[in-house]
Coordinates of C-alpha atoms in Angstrom, one line a residue:
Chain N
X1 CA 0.0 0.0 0.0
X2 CA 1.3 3.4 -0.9
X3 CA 1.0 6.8 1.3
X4 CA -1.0 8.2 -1.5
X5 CA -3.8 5.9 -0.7
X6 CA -4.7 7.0 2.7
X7 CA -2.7 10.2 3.1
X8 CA -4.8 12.9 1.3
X9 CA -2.6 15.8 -0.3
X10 CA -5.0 18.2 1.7
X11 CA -4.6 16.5 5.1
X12 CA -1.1 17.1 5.6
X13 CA 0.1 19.6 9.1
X14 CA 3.6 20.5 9.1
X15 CA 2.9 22.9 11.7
X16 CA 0.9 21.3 14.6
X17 CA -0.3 23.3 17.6
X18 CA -1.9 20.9 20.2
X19 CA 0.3 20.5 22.9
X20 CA -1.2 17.3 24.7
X21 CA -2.5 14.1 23.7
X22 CA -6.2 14.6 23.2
X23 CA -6.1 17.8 21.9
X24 CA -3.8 16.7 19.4
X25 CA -5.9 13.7 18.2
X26 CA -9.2 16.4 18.3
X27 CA -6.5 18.6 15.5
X28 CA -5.4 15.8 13.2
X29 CA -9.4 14.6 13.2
X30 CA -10.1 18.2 12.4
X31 CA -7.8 18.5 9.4
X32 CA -10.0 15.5 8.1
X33 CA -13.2 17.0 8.8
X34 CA -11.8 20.3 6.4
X35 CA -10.5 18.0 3.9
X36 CA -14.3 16.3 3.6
X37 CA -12.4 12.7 4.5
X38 CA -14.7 12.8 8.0
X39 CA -17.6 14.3 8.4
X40 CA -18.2 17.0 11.4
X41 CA -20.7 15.0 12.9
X42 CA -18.4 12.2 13.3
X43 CA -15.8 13.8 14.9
X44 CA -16.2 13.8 18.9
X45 CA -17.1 9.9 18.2
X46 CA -13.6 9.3 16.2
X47 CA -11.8 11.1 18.6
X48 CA -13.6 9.2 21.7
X49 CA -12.7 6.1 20.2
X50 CA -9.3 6.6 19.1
X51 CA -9.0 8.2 23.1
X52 CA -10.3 4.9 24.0
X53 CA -7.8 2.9 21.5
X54 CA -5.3 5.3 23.3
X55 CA -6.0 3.6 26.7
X56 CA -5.4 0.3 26.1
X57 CA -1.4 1.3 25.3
X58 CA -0.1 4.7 23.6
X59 CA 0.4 4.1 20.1
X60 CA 3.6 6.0 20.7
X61 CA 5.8 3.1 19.1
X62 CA 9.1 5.5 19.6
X63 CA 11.6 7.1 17.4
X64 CA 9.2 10.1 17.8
X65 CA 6.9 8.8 15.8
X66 CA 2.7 7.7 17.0
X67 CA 0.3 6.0 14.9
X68 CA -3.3 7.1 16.3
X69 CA -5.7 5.3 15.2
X70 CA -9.0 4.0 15.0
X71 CA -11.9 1.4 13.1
X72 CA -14.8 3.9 13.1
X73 CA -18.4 3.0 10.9
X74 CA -18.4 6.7 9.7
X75 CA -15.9 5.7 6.9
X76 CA -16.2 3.3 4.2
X77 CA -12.1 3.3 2.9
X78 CA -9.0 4.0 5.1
X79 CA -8.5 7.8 5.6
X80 CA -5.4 9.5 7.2
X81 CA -3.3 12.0 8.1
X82 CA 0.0 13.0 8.6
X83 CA 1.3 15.7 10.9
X84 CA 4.4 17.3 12.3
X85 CA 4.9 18.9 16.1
X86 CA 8.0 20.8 15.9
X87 CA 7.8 21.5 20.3
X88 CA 6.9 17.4 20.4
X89 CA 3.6 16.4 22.4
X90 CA 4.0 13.5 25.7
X91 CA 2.0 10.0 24.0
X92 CA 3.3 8.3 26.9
X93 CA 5.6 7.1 24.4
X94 CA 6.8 3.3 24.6
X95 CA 10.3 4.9 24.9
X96 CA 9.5 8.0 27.1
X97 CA 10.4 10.7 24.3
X98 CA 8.3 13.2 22.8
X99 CA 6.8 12.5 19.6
X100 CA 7.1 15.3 16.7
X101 CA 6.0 12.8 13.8
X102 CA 2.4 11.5 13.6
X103 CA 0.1 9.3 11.5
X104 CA -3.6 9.2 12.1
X105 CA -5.7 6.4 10.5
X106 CA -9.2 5.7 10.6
X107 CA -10.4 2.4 8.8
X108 CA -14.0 1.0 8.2
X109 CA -14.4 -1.7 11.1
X110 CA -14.7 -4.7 8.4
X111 CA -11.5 -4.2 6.7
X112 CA -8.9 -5.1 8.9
X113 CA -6.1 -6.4 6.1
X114 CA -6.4 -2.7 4.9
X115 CA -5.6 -1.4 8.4
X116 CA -2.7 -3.8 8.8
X117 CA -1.0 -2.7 5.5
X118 CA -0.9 0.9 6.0
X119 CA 0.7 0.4 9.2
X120 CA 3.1 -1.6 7.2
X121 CA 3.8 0.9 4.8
X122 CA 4.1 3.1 7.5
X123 CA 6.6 1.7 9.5
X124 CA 8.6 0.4 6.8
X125 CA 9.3 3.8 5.2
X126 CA 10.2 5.0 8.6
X127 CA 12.5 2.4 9.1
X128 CA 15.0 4.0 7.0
X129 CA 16.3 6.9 9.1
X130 CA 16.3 9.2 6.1
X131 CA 13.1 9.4 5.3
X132 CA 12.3 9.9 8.9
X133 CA 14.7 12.6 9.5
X134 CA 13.5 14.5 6.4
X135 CA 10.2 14.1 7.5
X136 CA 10.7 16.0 10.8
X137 CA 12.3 18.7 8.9
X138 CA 9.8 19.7 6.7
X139 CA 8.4 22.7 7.0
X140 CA 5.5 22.9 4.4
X141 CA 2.5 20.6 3.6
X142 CA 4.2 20.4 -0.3
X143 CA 7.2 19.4 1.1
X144 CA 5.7 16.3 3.2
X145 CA 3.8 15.5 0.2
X146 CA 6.5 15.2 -2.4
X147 CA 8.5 13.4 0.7
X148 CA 5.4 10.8 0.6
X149 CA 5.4 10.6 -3.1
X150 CA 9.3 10.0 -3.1
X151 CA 9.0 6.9 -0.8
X152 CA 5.7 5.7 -2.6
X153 CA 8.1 5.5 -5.6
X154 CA 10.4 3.3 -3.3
X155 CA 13.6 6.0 -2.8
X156 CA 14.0 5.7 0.7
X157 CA 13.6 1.8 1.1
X158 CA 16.9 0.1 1.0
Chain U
X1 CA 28.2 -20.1 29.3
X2 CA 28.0 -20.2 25.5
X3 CA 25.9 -18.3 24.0
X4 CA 22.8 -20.7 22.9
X5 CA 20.8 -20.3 20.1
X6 CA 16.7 -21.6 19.9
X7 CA 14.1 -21.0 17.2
X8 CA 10.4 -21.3 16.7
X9 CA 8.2 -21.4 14.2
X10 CA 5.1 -19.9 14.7
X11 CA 1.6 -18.7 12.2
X12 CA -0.1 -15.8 12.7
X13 CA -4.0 -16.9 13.5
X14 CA -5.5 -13.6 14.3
X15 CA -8.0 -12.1 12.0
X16 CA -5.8 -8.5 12.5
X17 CA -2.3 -9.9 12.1
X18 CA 0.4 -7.8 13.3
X19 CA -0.5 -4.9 14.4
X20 CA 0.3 -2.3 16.4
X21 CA -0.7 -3.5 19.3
X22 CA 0.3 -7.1 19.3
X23 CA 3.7 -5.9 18.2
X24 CA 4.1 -3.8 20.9
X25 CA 3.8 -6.8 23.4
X26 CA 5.9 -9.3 21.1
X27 CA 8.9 -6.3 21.4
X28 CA 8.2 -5.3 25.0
X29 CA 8.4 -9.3 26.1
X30 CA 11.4 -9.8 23.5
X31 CA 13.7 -6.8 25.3
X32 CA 12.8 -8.5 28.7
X33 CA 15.4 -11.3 27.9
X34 CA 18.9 -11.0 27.9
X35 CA 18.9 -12.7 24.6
X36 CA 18.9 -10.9 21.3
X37 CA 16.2 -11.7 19.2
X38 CA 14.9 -11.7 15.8
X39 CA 11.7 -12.6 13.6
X40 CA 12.1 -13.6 10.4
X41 CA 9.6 -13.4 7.7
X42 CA 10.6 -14.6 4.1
X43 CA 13.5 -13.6 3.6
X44 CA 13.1 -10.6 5.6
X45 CA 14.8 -10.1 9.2
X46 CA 13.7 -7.4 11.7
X47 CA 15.4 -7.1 15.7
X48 CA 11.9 -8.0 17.7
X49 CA 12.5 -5.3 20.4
X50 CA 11.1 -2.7 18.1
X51 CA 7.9 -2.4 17.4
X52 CA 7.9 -0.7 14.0
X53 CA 10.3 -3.0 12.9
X54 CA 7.9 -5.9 13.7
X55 CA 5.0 -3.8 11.8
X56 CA 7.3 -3.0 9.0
X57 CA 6.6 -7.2 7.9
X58 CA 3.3 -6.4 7.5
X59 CA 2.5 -10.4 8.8
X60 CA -1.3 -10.7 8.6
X61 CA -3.6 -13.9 9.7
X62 CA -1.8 -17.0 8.1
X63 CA 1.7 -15.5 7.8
X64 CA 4.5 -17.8 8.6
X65 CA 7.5 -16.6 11.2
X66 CA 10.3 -17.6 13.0
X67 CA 11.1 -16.3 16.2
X68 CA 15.1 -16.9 16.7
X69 CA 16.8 -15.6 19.8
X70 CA 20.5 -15.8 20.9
X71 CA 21.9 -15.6 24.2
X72 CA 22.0 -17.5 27.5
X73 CA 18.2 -17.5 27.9
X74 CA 17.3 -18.4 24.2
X75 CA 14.9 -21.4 24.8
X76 CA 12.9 -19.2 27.1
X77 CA 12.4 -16.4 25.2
X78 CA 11.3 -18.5 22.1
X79 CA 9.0 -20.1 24.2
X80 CA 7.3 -17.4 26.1
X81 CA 7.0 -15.6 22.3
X82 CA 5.3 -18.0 20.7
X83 CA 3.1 -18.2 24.3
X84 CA 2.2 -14.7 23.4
X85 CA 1.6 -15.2 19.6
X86 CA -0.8 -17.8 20.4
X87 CA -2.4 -15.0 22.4
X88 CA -3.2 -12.1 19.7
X89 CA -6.9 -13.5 19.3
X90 CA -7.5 -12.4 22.6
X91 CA -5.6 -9.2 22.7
X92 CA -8.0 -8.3 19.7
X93 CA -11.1 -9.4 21.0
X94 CA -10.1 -6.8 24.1
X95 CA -9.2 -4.0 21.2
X96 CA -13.1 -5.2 19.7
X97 CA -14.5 -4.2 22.6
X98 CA -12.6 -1.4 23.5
X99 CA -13.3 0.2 19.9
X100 CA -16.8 -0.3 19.0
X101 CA -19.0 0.9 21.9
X102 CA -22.3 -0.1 19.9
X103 CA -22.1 -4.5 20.5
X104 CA -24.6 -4.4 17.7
X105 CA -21.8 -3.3 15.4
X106 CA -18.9 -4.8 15.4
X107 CA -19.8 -8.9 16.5
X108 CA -16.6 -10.7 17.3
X109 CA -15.7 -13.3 14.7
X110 CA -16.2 -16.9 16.0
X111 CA -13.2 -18.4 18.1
X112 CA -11.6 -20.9 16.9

């Protein structure tokens, strides 16, 4: 699965305000909402339940990087969205650190292979330390865009 | 004492595979042992203490891996692993539940 399936070009942060957890998740969900991935509606119920996803063990996985995420009715294909914190937000971070790099993914409850594969994609990209560092640095939404489109055309992955 | 090496095979049987949050428990039990260890998918080899290296195999529900650990406490580790492999159903029937707050939803698949 490439980044370009889930990540919409309009739903890209580089500049991310929240400074804790849940308002974080309540901004990312937001940037959906205003990119017509989610609807408004829907909103406090995906945040709720990705809050509730969020108890069970922060999705903090290290490196400074969290995968929030979610299944959630309200959508029918896998949505998400990628955002940068340059201050860092506390996830409760499996490693302790701050995370400053974050993909949010909401998937219809049914489709769990679809779910699986982004997170794949996800993590294997960020594997290479590159394409992680780059990431961080970007500054502009273009720039983490045509950072997504280079790895979906497999320049990062050794 | 020699360093001692022990492998397992094991098969994903959960209907959500690898994810996030099984992954996290395979790397937090695997960096509890003084051994190092690896899983191995294919042909592809990831250091089982980190979780987005476990994600990055992308095993879903059927996948074939082999948990290989080296180091004094080898046979344990394999062992308590592929304990915790066999437990991923569970761990998602608890994520099930934990997601979906309308039962009527989201049934749980059938164990089995």
């Amino acid at each position: 699965m490439k980044f370009c399936d889930f990540i919409d070009a309009d739903a890209i942060s580089p500049e991310l305000a929240a400074v804790d957890k849940e308002s974080l998740i309540e901004e990312m969900v937001g940037v959906l909402v205003a990119s017509g991935s989610v609807k408004a509606d829907d909103k406090e119920s995906i945040v709720r339940a990705i809050m509730n996803r969020e108890e069970l063990g922060s999705t903090g996985i290290g490196r400074g990087l969290a995968v929030p995420h979610t299944k959630h009715p309200s959508v029918d294909r896998l949505v998400g969205t990628v955002g940068i914190s340059e201050e860092g937000v506390d996830f409760q971070s499996l490693d302790g650190e701050k995370v400053h790099l974050f993909f949010l993914l909401i998937s219809p409850p049914d489709r769990p292979g679809d779910h699986l594969r982004a997170l794949e994609s996800v993590s294997r990209q960020l594997r290479d330390g590159t394409f992680c560092r780059f990431l961080k640095q970007s500054k502009t939404a273009k720039a983490i865009h045509q950072l997504l489109e280079e790895a979906d055309n497999n320049q990062f992955v050794s | 004492m020699p360093a001692a090496k022990a492998s397992r095979n094991v098969v994903i049987a959960n209907t959500q595979g690898m994810h996030l949050r099984p992954a996290g428990a395979f790397a937090k039990l695997a960096s509890q042992f003084k051994s190092h260890v690896e899983l191995i998918c294919n042909l592809d080899r990831v250091d089982a203490s980190s979780p987005m290296m476990l994600m990055s195999l992308g095993a879903a529900q059927g996948t074939k891996l082999t948990i290989e650990a080296i180091g004094e406490d080898a046979a344990e580790a394999v062992d308590a692993l592929a304990e915790l492999v066999d437990s991923f159903t569970a761990m998602d029937a608890e994520l099930s539940l934990a997601e979906e707050p309308s039962p009527d939803e989201g049934a749980l698949p059938p164990a089995d």
